[in-house]
PDB file of C-alpha atoms in Angstrom:
ATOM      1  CA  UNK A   1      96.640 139.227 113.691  1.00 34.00           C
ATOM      2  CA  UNK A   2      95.004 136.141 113.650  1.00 35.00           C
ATOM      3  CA  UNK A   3      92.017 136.746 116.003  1.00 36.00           C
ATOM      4  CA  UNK A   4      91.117 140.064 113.563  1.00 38.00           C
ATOM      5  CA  UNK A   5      90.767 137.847 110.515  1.00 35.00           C
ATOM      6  CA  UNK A   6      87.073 137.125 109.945  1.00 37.00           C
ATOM      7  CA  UNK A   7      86.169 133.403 109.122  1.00 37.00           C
ATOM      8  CA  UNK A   8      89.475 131.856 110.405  1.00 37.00           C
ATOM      9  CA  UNK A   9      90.812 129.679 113.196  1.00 41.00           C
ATOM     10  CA  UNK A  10      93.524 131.349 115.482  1.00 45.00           C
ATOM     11  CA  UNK A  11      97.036 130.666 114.457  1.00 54.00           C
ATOM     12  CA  UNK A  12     100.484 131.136 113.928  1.00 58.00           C
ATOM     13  CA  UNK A  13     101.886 130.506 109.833  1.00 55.00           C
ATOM     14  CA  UNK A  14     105.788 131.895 109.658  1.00 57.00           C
ATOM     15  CA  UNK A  15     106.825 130.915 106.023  1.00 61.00           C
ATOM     16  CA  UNK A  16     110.926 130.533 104.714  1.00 56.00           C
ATOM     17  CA  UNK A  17     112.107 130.966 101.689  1.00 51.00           C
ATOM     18  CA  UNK A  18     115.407 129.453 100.725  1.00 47.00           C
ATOM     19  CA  UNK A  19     117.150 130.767  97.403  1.00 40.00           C
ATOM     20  CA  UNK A  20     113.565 132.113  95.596  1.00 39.00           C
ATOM     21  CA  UNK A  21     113.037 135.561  94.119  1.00 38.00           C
ATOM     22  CA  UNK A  22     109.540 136.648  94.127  1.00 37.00           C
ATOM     23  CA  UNK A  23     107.201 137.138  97.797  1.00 36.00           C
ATOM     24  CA  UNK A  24     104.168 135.297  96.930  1.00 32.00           C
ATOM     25  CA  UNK A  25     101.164 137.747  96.322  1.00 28.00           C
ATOM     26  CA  UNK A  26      98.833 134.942  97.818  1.00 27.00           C
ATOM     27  CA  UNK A  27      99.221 135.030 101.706  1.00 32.00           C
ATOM     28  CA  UNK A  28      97.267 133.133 104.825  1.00 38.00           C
ATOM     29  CA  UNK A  29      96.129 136.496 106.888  1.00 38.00           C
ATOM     30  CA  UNK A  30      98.019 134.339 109.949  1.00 54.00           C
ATOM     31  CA  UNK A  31     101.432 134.331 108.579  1.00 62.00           C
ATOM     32  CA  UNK A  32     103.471 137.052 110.650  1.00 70.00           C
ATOM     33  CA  UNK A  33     106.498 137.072 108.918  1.00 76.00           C
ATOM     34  CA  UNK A  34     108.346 135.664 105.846  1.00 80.00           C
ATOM     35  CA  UNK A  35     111.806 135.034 106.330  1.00 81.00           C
ATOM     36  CA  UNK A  36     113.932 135.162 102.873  1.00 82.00           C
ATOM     37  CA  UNK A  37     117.355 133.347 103.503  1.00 83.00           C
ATOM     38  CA  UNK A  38     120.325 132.609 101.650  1.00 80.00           C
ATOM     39  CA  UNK A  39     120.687 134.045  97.699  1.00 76.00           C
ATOM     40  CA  UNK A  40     117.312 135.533  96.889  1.00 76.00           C
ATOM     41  CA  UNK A  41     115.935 138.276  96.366  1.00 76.00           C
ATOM     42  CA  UNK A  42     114.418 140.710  98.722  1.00 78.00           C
ATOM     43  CA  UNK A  43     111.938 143.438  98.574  1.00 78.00           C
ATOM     44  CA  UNK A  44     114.573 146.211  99.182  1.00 80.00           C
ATOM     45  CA  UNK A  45     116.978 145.118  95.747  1.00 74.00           C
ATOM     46  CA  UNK A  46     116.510 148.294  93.620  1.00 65.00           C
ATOM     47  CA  UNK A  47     114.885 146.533  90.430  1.00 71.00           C
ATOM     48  CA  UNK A  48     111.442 146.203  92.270  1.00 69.00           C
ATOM     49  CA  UNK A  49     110.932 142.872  90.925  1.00 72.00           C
ATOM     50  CA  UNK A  50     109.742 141.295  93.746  1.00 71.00           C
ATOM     51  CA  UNK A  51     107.251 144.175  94.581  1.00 72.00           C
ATOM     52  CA  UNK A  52     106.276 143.891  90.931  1.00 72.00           C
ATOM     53  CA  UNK A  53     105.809 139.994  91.148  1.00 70.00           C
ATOM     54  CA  UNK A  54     103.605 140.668  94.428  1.00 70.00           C
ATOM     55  CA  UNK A  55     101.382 143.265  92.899  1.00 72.00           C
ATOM     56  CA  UNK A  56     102.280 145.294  96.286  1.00 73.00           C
ATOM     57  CA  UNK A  57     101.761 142.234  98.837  1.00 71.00           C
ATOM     58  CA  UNK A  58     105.185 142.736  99.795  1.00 72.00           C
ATOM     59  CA  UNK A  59     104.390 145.951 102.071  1.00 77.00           C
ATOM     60  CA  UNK A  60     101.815 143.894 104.341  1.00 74.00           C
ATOM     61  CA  UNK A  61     103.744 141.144 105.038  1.00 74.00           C
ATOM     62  CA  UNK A  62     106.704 141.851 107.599  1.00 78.00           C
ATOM     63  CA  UNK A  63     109.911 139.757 106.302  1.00 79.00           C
ATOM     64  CA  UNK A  64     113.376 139.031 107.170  1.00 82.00           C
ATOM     65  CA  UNK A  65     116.632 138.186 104.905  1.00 83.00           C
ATOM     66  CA  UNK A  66     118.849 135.586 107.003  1.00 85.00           C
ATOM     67  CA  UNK A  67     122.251 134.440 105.545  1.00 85.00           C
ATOM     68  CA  UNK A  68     121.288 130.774 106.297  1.00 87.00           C
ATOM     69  CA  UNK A  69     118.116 128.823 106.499  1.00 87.00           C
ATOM     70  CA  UNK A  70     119.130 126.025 109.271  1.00 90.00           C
ATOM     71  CA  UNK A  71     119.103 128.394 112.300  1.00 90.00           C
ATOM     72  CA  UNK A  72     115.765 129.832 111.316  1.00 87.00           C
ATOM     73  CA  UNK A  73     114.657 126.227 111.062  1.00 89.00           C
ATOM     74  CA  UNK A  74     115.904 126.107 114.671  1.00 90.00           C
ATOM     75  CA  UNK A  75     114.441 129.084 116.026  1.00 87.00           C
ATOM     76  CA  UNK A  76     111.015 128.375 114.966  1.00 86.00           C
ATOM     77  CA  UNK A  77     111.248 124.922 116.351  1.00 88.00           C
ATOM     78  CA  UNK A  78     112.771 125.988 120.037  1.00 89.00           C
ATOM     79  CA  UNK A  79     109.739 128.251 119.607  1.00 84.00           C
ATOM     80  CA  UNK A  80     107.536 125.200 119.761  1.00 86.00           C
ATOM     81  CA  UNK A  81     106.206 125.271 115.631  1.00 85.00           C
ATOM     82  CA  UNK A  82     105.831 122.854 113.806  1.00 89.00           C
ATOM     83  CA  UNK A  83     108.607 123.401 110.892  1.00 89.00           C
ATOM     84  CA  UNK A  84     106.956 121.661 108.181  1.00 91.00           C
ATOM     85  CA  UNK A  85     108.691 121.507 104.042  1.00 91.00           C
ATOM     86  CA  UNK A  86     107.071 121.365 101.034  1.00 91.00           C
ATOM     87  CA  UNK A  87     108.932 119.251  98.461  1.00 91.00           C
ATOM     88  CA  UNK A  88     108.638 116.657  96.170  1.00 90.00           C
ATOM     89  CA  UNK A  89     110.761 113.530  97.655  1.00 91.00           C
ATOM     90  CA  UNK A  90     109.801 109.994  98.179  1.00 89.00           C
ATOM     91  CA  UNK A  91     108.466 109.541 101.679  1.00 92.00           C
ATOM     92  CA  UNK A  92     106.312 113.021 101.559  1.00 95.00           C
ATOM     93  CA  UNK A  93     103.009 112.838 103.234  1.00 96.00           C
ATOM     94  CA  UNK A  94     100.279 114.192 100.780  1.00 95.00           C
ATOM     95  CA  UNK A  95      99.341 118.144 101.902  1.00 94.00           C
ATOM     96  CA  UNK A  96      95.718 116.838 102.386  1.00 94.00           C
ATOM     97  CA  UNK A  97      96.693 113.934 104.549  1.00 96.00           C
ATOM     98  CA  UNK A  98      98.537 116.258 107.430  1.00 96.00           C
ATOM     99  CA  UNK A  99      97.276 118.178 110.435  1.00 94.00           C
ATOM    100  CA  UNK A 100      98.327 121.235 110.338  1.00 90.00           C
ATOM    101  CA  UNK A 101      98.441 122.559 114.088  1.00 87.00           C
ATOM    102  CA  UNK A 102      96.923 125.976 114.914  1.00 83.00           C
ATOM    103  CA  UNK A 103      98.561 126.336 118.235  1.00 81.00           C
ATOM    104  CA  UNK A 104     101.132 126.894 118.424  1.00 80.00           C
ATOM    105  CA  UNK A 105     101.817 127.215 114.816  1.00 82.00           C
ATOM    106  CA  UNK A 106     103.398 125.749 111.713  1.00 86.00           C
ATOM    107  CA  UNK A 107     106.304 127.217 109.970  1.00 86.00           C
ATOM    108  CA  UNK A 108     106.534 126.091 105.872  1.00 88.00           C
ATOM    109  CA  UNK A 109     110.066 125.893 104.445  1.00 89.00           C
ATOM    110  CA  UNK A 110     109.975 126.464 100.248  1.00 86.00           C
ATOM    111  CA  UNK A 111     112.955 125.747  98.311  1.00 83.00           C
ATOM    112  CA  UNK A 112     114.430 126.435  95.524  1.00 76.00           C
ATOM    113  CA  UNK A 113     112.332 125.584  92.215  1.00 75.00           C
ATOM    114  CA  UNK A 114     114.656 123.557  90.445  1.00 76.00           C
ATOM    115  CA  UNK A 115     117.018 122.181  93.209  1.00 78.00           C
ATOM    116  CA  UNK A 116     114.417 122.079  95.745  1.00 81.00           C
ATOM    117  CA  UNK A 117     115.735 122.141  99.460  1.00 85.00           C
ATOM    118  CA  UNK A 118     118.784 120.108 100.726  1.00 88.00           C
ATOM    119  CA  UNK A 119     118.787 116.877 103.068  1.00 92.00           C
ATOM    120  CA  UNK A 120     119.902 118.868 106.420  1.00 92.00           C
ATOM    121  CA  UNK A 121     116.851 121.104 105.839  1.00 91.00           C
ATOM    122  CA  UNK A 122     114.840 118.621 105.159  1.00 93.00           C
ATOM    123  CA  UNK A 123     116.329 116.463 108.218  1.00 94.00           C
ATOM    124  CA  UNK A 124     115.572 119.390 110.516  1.00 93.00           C
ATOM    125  CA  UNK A 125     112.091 119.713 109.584  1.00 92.00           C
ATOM    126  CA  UNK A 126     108.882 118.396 111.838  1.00 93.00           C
ATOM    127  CA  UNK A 127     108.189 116.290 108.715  1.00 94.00           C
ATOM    128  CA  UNK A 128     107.571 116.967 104.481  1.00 96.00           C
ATOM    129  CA  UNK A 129     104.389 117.394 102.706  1.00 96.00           C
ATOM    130  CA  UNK A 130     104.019 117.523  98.829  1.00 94.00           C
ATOM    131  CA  UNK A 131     100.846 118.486  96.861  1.00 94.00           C
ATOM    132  CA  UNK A 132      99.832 115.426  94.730  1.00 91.00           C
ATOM    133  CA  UNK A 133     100.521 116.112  90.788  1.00 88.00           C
ATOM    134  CA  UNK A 134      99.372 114.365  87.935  1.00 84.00           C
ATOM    135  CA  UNK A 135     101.409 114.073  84.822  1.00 81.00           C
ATOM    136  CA  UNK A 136     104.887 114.221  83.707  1.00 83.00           C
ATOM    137  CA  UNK A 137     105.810 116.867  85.693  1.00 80.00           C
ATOM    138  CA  UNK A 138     105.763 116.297  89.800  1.00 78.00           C
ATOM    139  CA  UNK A 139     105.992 119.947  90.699  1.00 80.00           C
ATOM    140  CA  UNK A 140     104.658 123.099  90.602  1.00 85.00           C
ATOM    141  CA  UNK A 141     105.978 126.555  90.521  1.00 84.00           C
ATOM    142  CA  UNK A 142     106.893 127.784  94.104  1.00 82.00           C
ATOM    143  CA  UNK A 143     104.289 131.212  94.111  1.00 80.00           C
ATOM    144  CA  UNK A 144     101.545 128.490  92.709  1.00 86.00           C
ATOM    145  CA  UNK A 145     102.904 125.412  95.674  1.00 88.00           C
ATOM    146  CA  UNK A 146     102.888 128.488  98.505  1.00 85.00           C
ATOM    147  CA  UNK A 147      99.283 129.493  97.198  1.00 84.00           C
ATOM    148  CA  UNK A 148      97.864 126.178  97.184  1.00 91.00           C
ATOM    149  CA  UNK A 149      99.590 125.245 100.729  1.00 90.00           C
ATOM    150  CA  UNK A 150      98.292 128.082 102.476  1.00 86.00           C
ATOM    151  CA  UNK A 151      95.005 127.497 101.477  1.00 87.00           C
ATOM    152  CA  UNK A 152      95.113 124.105 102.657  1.00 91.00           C
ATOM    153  CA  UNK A 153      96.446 125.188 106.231  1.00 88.00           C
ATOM    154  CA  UNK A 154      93.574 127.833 106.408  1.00 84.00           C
ATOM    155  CA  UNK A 155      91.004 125.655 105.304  1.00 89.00           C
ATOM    156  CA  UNK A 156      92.080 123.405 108.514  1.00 90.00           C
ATOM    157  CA  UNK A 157      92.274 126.094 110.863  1.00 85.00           C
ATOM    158  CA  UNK A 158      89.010 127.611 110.221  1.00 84.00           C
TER     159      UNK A 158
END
């Protein structure tokens, strides 16, 4: 929980994961549950890859596989959290730009790497954030993006 985590403020980080295959091995101690929806993989597919691409995280962090990502997004959001995306479109506010609210929580939507997350999940989202890139490229791989973004929020709440 989120008051036994030395250093940091108190709050709530639920992250979704639409159509990705690995649980990111990089976690904010607040995040209480990862919810894995649509096509992806899931800790429990025999291969082990995603256990193998978490280097074990994947046993402390409870998760969830949901068929669709929409009514998660609405869950979270009658729960009162702040459903917030990270993508790459036009009108995204820069990570470093947005307050990221403690209480009662954020909830950060990650898409798919190369198709990235559609308009209605985007439309049903508290608002977008992107990390600012350099370069040819405008992206950055979704383990690397979930990393980075969960430092940012724990930087704020501590």
């Amino acid at each position: 929980p989120a008051a036994d985590a030395p250093g940091l403020g108190v709050g709530q980080l639920a992250v979704g994961f639409q159509r990705w295959g690995h649980i990111p091995d990089v976690r904010v101690p607040q995040s209480e549950e990862d919810y894995l929806c649509g096509y992806t993989a899931t800790p429990e597919d025999t291969k082990g890859q995603t256990s193998r691409a978490s280097m074990g995280a994947d046993g402390f962090v409870p998760w969830e596989h949901r068929p669709k990502t929409l009514p998660v997004l609405q869950e979270l959001r009658e729960a009162g959290m702040q459903v917030v995306a990270l993508e790459t479109v036009k009108d995204a506010v820069s990570l470093h730009r947005h307050a990221f609210p403690a209480s009662p929580g954020v909830a950060l939507l990650l898409g798919n790497e190369r198709h990235g997350l559609e308009a209605d999940l985007l439309a049903a989202c508290s608002t977008v954030v992107r990390i600012p890139c350099h370069g040819v490229k405008n992206s950055l791989n979704v383990g690397i993006a979930s990393a980075i973004c969960s430092y940012e929020i724990a930087r704020q709440w501590s």
